[in-house]
XYZ file of C-alpha atoms in Angstrom:
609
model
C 0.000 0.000 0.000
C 3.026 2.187 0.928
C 4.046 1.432 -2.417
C 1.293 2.139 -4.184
C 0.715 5.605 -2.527
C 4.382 6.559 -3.764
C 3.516 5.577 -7.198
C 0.318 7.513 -7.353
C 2.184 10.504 -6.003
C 5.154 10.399 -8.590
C 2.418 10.417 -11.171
C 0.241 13.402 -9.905
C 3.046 15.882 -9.798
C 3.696 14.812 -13.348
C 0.249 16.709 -14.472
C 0.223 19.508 -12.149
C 2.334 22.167 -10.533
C 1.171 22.345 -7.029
C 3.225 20.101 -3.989
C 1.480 18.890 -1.170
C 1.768 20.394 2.025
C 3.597 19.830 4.794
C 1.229 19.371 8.591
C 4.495 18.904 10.551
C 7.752 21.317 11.511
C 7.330 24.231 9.957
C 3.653 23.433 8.188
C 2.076 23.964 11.588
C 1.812 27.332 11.653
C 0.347 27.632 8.114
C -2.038 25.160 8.754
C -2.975 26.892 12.196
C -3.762 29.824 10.087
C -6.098 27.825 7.499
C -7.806 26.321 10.378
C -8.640 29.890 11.945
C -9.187 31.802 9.394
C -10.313 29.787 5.746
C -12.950 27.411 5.068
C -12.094 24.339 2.619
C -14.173 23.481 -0.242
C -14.638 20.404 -1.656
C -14.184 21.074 -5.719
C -13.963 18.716 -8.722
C -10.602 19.289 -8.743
C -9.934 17.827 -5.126
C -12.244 14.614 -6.456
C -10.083 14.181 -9.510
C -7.085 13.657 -7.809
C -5.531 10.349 -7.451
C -2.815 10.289 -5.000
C -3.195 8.862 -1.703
C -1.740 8.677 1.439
C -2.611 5.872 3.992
C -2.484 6.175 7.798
C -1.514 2.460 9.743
C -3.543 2.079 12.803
C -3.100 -1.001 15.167
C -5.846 -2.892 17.171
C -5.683 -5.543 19.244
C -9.051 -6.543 20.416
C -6.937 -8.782 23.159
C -6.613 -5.608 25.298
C -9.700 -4.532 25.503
C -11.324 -8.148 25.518
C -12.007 -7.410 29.813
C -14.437 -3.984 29.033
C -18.150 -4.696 28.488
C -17.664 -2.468 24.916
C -15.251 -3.391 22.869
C -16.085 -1.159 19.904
C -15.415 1.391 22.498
C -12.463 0.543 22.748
C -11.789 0.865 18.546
C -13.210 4.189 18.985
C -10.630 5.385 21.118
C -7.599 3.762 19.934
C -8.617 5.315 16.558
C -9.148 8.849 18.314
C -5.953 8.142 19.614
C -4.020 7.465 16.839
C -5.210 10.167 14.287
C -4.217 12.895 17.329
C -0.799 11.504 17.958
C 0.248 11.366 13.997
C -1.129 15.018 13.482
C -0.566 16.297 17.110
C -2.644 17.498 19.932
C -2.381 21.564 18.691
C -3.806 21.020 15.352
C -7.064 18.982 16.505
C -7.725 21.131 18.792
C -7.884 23.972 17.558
C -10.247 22.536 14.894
C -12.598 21.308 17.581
C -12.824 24.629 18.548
C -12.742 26.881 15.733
C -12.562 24.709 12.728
C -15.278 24.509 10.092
C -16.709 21.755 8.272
C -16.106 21.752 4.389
C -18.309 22.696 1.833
C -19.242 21.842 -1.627
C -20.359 24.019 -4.365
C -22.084 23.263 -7.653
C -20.489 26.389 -9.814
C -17.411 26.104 -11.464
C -15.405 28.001 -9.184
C -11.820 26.177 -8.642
C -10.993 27.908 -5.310
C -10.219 25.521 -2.536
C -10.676 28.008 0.356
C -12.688 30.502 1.251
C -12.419 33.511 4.004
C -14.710 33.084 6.962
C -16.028 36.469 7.413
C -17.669 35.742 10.583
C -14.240 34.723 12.314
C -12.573 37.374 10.646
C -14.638 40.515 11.684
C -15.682 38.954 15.191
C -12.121 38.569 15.552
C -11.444 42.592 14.189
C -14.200 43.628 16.872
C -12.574 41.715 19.548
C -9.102 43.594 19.108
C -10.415 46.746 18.721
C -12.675 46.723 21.660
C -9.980 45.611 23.716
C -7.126 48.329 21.557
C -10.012 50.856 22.495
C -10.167 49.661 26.358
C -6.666 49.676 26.672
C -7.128 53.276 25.150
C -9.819 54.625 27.399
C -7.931 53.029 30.538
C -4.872 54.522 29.376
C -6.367 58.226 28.902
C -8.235 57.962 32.105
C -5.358 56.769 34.251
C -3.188 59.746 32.390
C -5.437 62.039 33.100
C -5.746 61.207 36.863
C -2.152 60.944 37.330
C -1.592 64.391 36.266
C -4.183 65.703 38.826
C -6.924 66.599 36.103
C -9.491 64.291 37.644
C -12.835 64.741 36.995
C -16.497 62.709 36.239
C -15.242 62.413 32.373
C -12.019 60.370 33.538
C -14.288 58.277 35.741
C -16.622 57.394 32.891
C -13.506 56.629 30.473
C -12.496 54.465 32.818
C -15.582 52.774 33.493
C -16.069 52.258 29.231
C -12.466 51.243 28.465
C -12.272 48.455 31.934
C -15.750 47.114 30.556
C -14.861 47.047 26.912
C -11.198 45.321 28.456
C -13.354 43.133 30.087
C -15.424 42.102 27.145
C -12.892 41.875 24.476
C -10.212 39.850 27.148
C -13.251 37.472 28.107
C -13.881 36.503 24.359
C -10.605 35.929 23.945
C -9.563 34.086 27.022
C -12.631 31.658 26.431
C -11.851 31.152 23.004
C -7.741 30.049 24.552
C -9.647 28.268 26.869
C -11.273 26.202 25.353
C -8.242 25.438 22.757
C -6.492 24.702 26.028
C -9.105 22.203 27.255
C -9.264 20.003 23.966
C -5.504 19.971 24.182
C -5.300 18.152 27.124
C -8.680 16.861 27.509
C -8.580 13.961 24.367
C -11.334 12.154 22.561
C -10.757 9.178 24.441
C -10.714 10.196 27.647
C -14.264 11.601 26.776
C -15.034 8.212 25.280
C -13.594 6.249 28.439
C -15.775 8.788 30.756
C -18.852 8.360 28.891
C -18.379 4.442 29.065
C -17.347 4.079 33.039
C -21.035 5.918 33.182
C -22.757 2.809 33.514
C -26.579 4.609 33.498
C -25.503 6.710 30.581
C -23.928 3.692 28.625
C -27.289 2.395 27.965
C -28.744 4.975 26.999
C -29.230 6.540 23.275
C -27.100 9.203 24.276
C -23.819 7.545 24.672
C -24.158 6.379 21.572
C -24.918 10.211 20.343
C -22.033 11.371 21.767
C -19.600 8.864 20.328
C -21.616 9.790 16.943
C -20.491 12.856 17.261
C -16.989 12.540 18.145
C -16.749 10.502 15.172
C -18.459 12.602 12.456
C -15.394 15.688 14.346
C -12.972 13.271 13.625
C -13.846 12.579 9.970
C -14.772 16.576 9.294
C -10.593 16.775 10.594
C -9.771 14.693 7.844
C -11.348 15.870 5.448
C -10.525 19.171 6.236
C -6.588 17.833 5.798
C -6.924 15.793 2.396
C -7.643 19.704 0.972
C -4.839 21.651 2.950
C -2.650 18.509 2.089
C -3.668 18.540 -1.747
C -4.217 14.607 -1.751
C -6.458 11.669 -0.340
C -6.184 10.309 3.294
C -7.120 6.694 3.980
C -7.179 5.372 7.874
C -6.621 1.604 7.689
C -7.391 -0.045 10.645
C -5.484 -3.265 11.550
C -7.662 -5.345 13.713
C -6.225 -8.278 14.830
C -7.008 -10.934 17.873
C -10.857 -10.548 17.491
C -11.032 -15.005 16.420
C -9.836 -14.927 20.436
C -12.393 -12.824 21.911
C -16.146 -13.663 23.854
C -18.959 -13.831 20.697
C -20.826 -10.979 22.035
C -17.470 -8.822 21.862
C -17.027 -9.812 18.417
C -20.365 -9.088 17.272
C -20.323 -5.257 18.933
C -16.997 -4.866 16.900
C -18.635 -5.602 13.542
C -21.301 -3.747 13.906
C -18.918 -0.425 14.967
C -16.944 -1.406 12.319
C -20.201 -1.495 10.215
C -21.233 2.023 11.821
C -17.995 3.329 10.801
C -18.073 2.572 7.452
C -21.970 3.550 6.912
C -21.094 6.594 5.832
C -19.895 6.378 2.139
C -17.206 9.626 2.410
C -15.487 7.926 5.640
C -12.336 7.099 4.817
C -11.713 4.525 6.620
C -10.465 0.509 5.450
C -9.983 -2.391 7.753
C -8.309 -5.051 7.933
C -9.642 -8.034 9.407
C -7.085 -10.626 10.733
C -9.030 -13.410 11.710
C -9.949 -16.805 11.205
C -13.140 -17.022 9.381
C -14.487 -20.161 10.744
C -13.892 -19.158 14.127
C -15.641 -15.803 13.584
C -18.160 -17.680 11.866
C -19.108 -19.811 14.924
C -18.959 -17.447 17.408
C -21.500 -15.328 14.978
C -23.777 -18.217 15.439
C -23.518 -19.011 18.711
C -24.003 -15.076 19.728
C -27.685 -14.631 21.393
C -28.616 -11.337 19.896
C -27.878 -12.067 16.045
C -30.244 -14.870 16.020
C -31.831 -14.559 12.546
C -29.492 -11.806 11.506
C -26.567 -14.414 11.397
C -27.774 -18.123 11.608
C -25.135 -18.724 9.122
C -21.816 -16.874 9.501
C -20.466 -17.398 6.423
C -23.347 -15.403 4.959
C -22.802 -12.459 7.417
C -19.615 -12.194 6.853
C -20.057 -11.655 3.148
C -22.105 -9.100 3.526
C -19.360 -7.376 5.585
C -16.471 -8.199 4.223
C -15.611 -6.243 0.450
C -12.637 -7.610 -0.249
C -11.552 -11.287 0.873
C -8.366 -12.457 1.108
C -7.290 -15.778 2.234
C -3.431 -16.069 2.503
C -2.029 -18.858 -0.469
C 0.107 -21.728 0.845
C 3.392 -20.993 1.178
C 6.100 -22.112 -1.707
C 8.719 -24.373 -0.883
C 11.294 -20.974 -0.861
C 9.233 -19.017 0.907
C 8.654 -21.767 4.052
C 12.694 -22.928 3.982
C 13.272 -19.483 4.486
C 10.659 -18.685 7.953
C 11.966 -22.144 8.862
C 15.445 -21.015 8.651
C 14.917 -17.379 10.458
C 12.922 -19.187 12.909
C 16.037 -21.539 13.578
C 18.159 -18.761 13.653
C 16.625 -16.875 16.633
C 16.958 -19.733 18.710
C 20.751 -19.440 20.068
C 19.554 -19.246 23.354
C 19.806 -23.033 24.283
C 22.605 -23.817 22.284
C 25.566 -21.922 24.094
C 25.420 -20.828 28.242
C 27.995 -19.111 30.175
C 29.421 -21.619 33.388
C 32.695 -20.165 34.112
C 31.900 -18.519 38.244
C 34.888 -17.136 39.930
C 34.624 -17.278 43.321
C 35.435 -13.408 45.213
C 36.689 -13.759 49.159
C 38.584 -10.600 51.477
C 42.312 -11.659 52.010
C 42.044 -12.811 54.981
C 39.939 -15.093 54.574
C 41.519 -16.270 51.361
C 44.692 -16.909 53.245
C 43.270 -19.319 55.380
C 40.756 -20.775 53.174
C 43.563 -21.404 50.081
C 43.919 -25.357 50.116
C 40.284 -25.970 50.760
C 39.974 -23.303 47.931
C 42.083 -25.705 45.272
C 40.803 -28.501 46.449
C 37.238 -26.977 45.601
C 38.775 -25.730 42.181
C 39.973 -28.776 41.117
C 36.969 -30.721 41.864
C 34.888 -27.864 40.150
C 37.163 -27.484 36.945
C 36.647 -31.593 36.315
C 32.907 -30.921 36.674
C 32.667 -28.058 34.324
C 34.894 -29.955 31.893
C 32.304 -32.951 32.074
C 29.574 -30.311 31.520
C 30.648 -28.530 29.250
C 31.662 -31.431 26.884
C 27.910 -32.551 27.196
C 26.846 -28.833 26.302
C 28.802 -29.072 23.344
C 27.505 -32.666 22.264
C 24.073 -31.056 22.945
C 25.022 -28.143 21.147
C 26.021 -29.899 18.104
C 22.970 -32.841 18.091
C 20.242 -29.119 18.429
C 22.110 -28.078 15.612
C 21.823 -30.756 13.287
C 18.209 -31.527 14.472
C 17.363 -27.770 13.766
C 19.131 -27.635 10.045
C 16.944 -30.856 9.178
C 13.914 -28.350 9.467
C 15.221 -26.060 6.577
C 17.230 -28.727 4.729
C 15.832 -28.661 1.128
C 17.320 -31.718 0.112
C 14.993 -33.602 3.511
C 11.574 -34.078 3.025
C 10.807 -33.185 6.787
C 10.058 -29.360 5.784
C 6.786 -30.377 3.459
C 5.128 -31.697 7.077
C 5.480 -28.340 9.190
C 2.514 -26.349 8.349
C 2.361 -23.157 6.826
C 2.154 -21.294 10.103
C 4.725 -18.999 11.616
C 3.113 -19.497 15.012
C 3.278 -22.968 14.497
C 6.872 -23.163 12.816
C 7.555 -21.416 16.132
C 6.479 -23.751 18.433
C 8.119 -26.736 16.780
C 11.408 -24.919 16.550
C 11.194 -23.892 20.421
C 10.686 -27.423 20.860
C 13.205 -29.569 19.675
C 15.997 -28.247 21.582
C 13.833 -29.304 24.901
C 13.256 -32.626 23.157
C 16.805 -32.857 22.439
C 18.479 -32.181 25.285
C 15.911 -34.736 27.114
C 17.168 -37.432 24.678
C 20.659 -36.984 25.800
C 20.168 -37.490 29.216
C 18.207 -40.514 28.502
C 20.574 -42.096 26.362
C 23.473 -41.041 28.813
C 26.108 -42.303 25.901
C 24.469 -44.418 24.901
C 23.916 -43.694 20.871
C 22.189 -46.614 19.488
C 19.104 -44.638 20.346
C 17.233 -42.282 18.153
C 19.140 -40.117 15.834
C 18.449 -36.066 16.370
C 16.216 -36.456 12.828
C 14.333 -38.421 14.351
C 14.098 -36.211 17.628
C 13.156 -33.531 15.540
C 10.790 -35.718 13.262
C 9.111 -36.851 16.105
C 8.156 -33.389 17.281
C 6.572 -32.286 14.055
C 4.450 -35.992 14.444
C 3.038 -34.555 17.829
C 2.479 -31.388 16.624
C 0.725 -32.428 13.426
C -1.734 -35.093 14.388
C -2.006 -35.281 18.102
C -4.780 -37.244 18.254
C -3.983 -40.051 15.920
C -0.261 -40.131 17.344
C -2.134 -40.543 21.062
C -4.671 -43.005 19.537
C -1.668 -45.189 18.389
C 0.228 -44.646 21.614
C -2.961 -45.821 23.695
C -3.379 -49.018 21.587
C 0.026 -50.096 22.480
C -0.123 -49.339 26.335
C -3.586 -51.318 26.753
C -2.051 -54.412 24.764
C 0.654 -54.241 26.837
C -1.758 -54.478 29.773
C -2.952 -57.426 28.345
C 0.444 -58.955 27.983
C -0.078 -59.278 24.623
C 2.388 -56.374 22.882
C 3.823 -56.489 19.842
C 7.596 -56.759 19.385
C 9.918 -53.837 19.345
C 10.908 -53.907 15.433
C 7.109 -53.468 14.856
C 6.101 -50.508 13.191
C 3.703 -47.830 14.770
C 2.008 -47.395 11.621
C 0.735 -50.781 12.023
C -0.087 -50.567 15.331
C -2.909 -47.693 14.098
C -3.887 -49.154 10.747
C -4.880 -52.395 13.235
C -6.970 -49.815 15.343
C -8.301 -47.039 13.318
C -11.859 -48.655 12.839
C -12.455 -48.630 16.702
C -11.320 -44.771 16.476
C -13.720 -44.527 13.567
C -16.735 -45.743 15.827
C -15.302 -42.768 18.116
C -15.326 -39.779 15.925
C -17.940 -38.368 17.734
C -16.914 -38.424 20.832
C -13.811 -37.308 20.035
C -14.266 -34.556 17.455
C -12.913 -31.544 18.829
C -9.777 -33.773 19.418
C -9.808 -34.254 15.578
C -9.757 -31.325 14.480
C -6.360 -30.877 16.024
C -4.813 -33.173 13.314
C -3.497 -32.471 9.930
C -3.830 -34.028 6.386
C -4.520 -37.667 7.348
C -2.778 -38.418 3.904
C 0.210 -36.938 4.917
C -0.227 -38.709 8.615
C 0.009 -41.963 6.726
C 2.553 -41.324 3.932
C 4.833 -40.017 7.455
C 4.814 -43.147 9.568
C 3.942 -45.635 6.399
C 6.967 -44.690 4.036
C 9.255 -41.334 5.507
C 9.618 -41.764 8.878
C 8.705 -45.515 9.936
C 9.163 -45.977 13.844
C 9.075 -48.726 15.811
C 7.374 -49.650 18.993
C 11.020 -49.589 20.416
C 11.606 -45.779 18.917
C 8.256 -44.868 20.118
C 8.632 -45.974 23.625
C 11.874 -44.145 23.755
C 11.188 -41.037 22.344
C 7.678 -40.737 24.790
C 9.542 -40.319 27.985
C 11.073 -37.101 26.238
C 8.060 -35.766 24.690
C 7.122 -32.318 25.535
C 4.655 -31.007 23.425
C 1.833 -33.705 23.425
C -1.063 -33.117 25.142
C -1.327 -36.164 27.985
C -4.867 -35.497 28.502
C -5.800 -36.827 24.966
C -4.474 -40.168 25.820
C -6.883 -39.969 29.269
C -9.808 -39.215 27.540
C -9.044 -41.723 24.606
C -8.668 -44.753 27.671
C -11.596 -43.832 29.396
C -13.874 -43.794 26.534
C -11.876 -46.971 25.116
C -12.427 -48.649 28.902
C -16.161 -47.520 28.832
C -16.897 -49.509 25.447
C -15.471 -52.434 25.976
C -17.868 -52.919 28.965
C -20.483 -55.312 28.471
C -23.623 -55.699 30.555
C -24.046 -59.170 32.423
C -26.493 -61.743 31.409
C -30.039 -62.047 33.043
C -30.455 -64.955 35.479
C -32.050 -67.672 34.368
C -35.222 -69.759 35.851
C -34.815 -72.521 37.443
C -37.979 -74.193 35.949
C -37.123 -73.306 32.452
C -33.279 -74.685 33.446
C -34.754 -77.961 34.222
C -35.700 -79.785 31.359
C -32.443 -78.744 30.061
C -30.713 -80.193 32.799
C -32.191 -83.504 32.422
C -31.329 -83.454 29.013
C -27.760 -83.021 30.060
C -27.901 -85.372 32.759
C -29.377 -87.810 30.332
C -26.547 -87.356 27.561
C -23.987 -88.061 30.468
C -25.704 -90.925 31.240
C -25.433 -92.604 27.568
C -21.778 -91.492 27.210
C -19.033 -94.177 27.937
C -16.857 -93.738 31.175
C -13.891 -91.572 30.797
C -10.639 -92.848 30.404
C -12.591 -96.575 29.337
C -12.614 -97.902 25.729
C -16.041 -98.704 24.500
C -16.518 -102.351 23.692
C -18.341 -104.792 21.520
C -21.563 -103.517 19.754
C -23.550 -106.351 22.143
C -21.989 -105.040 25.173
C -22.710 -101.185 24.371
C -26.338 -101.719 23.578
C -26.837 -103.817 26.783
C -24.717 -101.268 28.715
C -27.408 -98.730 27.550
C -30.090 -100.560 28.452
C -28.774 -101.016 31.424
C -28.759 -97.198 31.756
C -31.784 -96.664 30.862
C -33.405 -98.947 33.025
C -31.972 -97.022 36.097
C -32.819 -93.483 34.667
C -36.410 -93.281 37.082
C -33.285 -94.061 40.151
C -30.944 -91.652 39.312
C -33.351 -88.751 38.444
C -35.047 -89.397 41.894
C -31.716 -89.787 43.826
C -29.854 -86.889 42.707
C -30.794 -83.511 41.769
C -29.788 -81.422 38.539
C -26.080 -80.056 38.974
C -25.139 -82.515 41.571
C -22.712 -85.786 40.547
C -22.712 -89.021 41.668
C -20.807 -89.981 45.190
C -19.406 -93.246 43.077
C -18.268 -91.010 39.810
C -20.584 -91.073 36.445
C-alpha cells in the first residue's frame, strides 16, 4: 500500500504544478492559520485527484477483551491514533474553531474561502480591547496628572468594561483550545463508558456519533490543505480470540464506521473465518441476523483475502529465520569465579584448590555434554530447513506454528541426551526432531496409536519392538472410527490424514522400540488426549451381564444333560463290543427313574458317572 501511494504521487506531480503540504515542523503554523481563518471546499478538482496517502492504525481486540464495549475501545484507539500522527495543537484547535467543508455546484476552482464571521468577530474583539486599553490609558493619564474629573471616571468605566469584554472573548476562546488539548477524545469516550446509566442509553451512543463525524470533518478538512487523499486503515487483529458478544459489537462499529460512504476509513480483518463464523452463530442477539456466519460475513467483508500456501522458498526461508533466533539453548555461560577478602583467602587457600579442582573436572564434564548437545540441536534444527529432507513439506504453513516446533526440539533434544546417557544406538536427532513435528501435526492419531500399544501391553499381549507404529494404528483405526464423535474436537487438532500416513507408512517408519523411547522425552503432546481416549476406550469395551435364568425353564435342560452323560461311555474306558454297548445302555436306561429321583440337577454321583 506504501508502495502504491508513492507511485500515485510520482504520477500526480507529473500533471500539475502544485506540492502537497507539509502538517508537521514548519507546516504547523500555516495550517494553524487555514484552520482559523479559511474554510475548505470540496471542488472537482480535489475529487479528480488520485494520490493517496494511507495512515496504519493497530488494534488488538486482546486488550480490551475485559471492558463490556469493545467497539469502544476501537473508537478510542482510533481517536488516539489520528491525534498523535497530526498532534494534539492542530485537533484542537479545529474542535474549537474549525469549520466543516463545503461543496459548491459552480465552477469556481478555489479551494478556500475567508470566513467572514471569524474574521470581523475577531477585528471587533481587538479593537474593543485596543479601544479599552485606550480609554484606561487616557483615564489613568489624566488622573495621574491631577486633572481628575467625572469624564475620567466614565472613560475608565467604558475602556475596563470594553477590556473586560474583548479579554473574556478571547480568554474563552484560549480556553477552550487549552481544554481540547489536554482533555482527548478518548478520555471523553472512556468517561462516557465508566457511566454505567448513561452507557445504555441513546445518548452515549450520540455522543460517540459525534466525536466521530469531528474526527472525519478533521480529515477531510486535511486531504484539501494537504492537496491529496487520506485513507485510515485499521489493523484489527485478535478478534477469532475474543467472547462472541465482543465480536459481534466490533462488527457492527466497524459497520457504523463505514456507513457513511465519504469515511475514509479501510480495515483489515485478521481473523480466522471459521472461528468468527461460529462465534457469529452461537451469539444470542444475532439470532436470525446471522444463523449462518459465512453469509454475514459476506455481507461485511468487500474484499476477501485468504493467505495462499506458502512455496517451498518461501517456508525454507521462515523455517530457517525461525532456527536462527533460537541461540539461546545452544551456548550458556558456566565459568563462576569465586570473590573472598584476604584474609579469609589466606586461610581458606587449600580448601579453595581442592574446591577448584573438583569444580574445573565438573565443568569440563559439563561442558563437553553442552557441546555434544550443542552440536545434536544443531543438526536436528538444520533438518527443518534442509531442502534436500523431506521433513520441511510436514510443518505447516504457520509462523506461530513453525515457532512452536522450533522452540521445541531443543527441549526434546536435550531430554534425549540425558536418557541415552552415551548411549547412541538410540534415536538419531532427525528423528528427535521428526518426532516433534508428528506430535504437533496429528495429536490425536499419534495418542490413539500410543494408547493401543499401552492397553495391549496391559494385556500382555504387545507387539515386538521392530514393529512398526504405523501398524499398530492401521490395526486400530476402525475402533477410532466408531469414536469420531466423541472425540471430534480432538480431531480437528490433526493435519492431512494423507500426509499422517505417507509419514509413519513410508518417511519416517518408527518402531514400537523408537516410540517408547522417544515418549519419555516428549514435551509437546497433550497427555490429557491419551486420558480421555482410555476412558472412553475402557467404557466400550464394557459389556452388561447376562439375566439370570429360571430354574424351571433350566430344568428340562438339565435332564437333558444329565441324560446325555448318562449314555456317554466312562472316561478314560474304551467302549466295547456292539452287544456289550447296547446292553450297557439298556442297562442305563433302566436305572434313569433311580438316578433322576436320587440326585438332583447339577449334583454328581458320590461313586463317579
Amino acid at each position: 500500500m506504501q508502495q502504491e501511494a508513492a507511485q500515485r504521487e510520482r504520477e500526480e506531480l507529473q500533471h500539475v504544478q502544485w506540492r502537497p503540504r507539509a502538517v508537521s515542523g514548519w507546516g504547523v503554523p500555516q495550517l494553524l492559520w487555514y484552520l482559523v481563518f479559511l474554510q475548505p471546499i470540496i471542488t472537482e478538482v480535489h475529487l479528480r485527484r488520485r494520490n493517496v496517502q494511507f495512515l496504519f492504525i493497530r488494534f488488538s481486540a486482546w486488550q480490551y477483551e475485559g471492558t463490556d464495549k469493545l467497539w469502544a475501545g476501537l473508537v478510542t484507539t482510533l481517536c488516539e491514533g489520528i491525534r498523535h500522527h497530526y498532534g494534539a495543537l492542530p485537533f484542537s484547535v479545529y474542535s474549537v474553531l474549525g469549520n466543516k467543508p463545503a461543496t459548491r455546484q459552480d465552477c469556481c476552482q478555489s479551494e478556500w474561502h475567508c470566513r467572514r464571521r471569524v474574521c470581523l468577530g475577531l477585528l471587533g474583539l481587538l479593537a474593543a480591547l485596543s479601544l479599552g486599553v485606550g480609554l484606561l490609558y487616557l483615564s489613568l493619564g489624566g488622573h495621574a496628572l491631577g486633572h481628575g474629573s467625572p469624564n475620567g471616571s466614565l472613560l475608565k468605566a467604558f475602556g475596563g468594561a470594553a477590556t473586560t469584554l474583548s479579554g473574556s472573548g478571547l480568554l474563552m476562546a484560549v480556553y477552550s483550545v487549552g481544554k481540547h488539548l489536554f482533555v482527548s477524545q478518548r478520555k471523553k469516550i472512556e468517561r462516557l463508558v465508566s457511566r454505567e446509566k448513561f452507557g445504555s442509553q441513546l445518548g452515549f451512543m450520540c455522543e460517540v456519533k459525534k466525536e466521530v463525524e469531528l474526527l472525519t470533518d478533521f480529515l477531510c478538512f486535511l486531504e484539501v490543505y494537504q492537496r491529496r487523499r487520506l485513507r485510515v486503515v485499521l489493523e484489527v487483529t485478535g478478534l477469532d480470540t475474543c467472547y462472541p458478544d465482543r465480536v459481534v459489537g466490533l462488527l457492527n462499529a466497524i459497520n457504523t464506521l463505514l456507513s457513511d460512504s465519504h469515511a475514509p476509513f479501510i480495515f483489515i480483518l485478521v481473523v480466522d473465518p471459521s472461528i468468527l463464523a461460529a462465534c457469529l452463530e452461537s451469539a444470542g442477539n444475532m439470532k436470525g441476523t446471522a444463523d449462518n456466519g459465512y453469509l454475514f460475513l459476506n455481507r461485511t467483508v468487500t474484499l476477501p483475502f485468504s493467505v495462499p500456501i506458502m512455496g517451498r522458498r518461501t517456508k525454507l526461508q521462515f523455517l530457517h529465520d525461525a532456527v536462527q533466533s533460537r541461540d539461546d539453548l545452544l551456548y550458556r555461560e558456566i565459568t563462576r569465579k569465586p570473590w573472598l577478602p584476604g584474609d579469609a583467602r589466606g586461610e581458606s587457600a587449600q580448601l579453595l584448590a581442592v574446591q577448584t579442582q573438583t569444580q574445573a573436572g565438573a565443568e569440563r564434564g559439563q561442558s563437553r555434554i553442552d557441546a555434544e548437545a550443542a552440536r545434536r540441536i544443531q543438526e536436528a534444527l538444520f533438518c527443518l530447513h534442509d531442502e534436500r529432507d523431506c521433513l520441511y513439506e510436514y510443518v505447516p504453513d504457520n509462523v506461530v506454528s513453525m515457532r512452536r516446533i522450533v522452540n521445541t526440539v531443543p527441549i526434546t533434544v536435550r531430554l534425549l541426551q540425558q536418557q541415552q546417557q552415551g548411549d547412541f544406538g538410540g534415536p538419531t536427532p532427525r528423528q528427535a526432531v521428526a518426532w516433534v513435528v508428528l506430535a504437533n501435526q496429528w495429536p490425536c492419531r499419534l495418542s490413539w496409536a500410543l494408547q493401543c500399544l499401552e492397553d495391549r501391553q496391559q494385556t500382555g499381549g504387545a507387539p515386538e519392538g521392530r514393529a512398526r507404529l504405523w501398524d499398530v494404528f492401521r490395526d486400530n483405526s476402525r475402533e477410532l472410527h466408531t469414536m469420531t464423535k466423541a472425540l471430534q474436537n480432538v480431531l480437528d487438532l490433526d493435519g492431512d490424514p494423507e500426509l499422517f500416513e505417507r509419514f509413519l507408512g513410508a518417511d519416517f517408519p518408527f518402531t514400537v522400540a523408537e516410540a517408547q523411547s522417544l515418549l519419555r522425552c516428549t514435551v509437546n503432546l497433550d497427555h490429557s488426549i491419551r486420558r480421555r481416549m482410555g476412558l472412553i476406550r475402557a467404557v466400550s469395551a464394557l459389556k452388561p451381564p447376562s439375566p439370570p435364568k429360571s430354574p424351571a425353564r433350566d430344568a428340562p435342560h438339565a435332564a437333558h444333560r444329565t441324560n446325555s452323560t448318562s449314555r456317554a461311555p466312562p472316561s478314560g474306558r474304551a467302549a466295547g463290543p456292539a452287544s456289550e454297548g447296547h446292553h450297557a445302555g439298556d442297562l442305563t436306561h433302566g436305572l434313569w427313574p433311580v438316578a433322576c429321583a436320587l440326585f438332583r440337577p447339577g449334583q454328581s454321583s458320590p461313586g463317579g458317572p
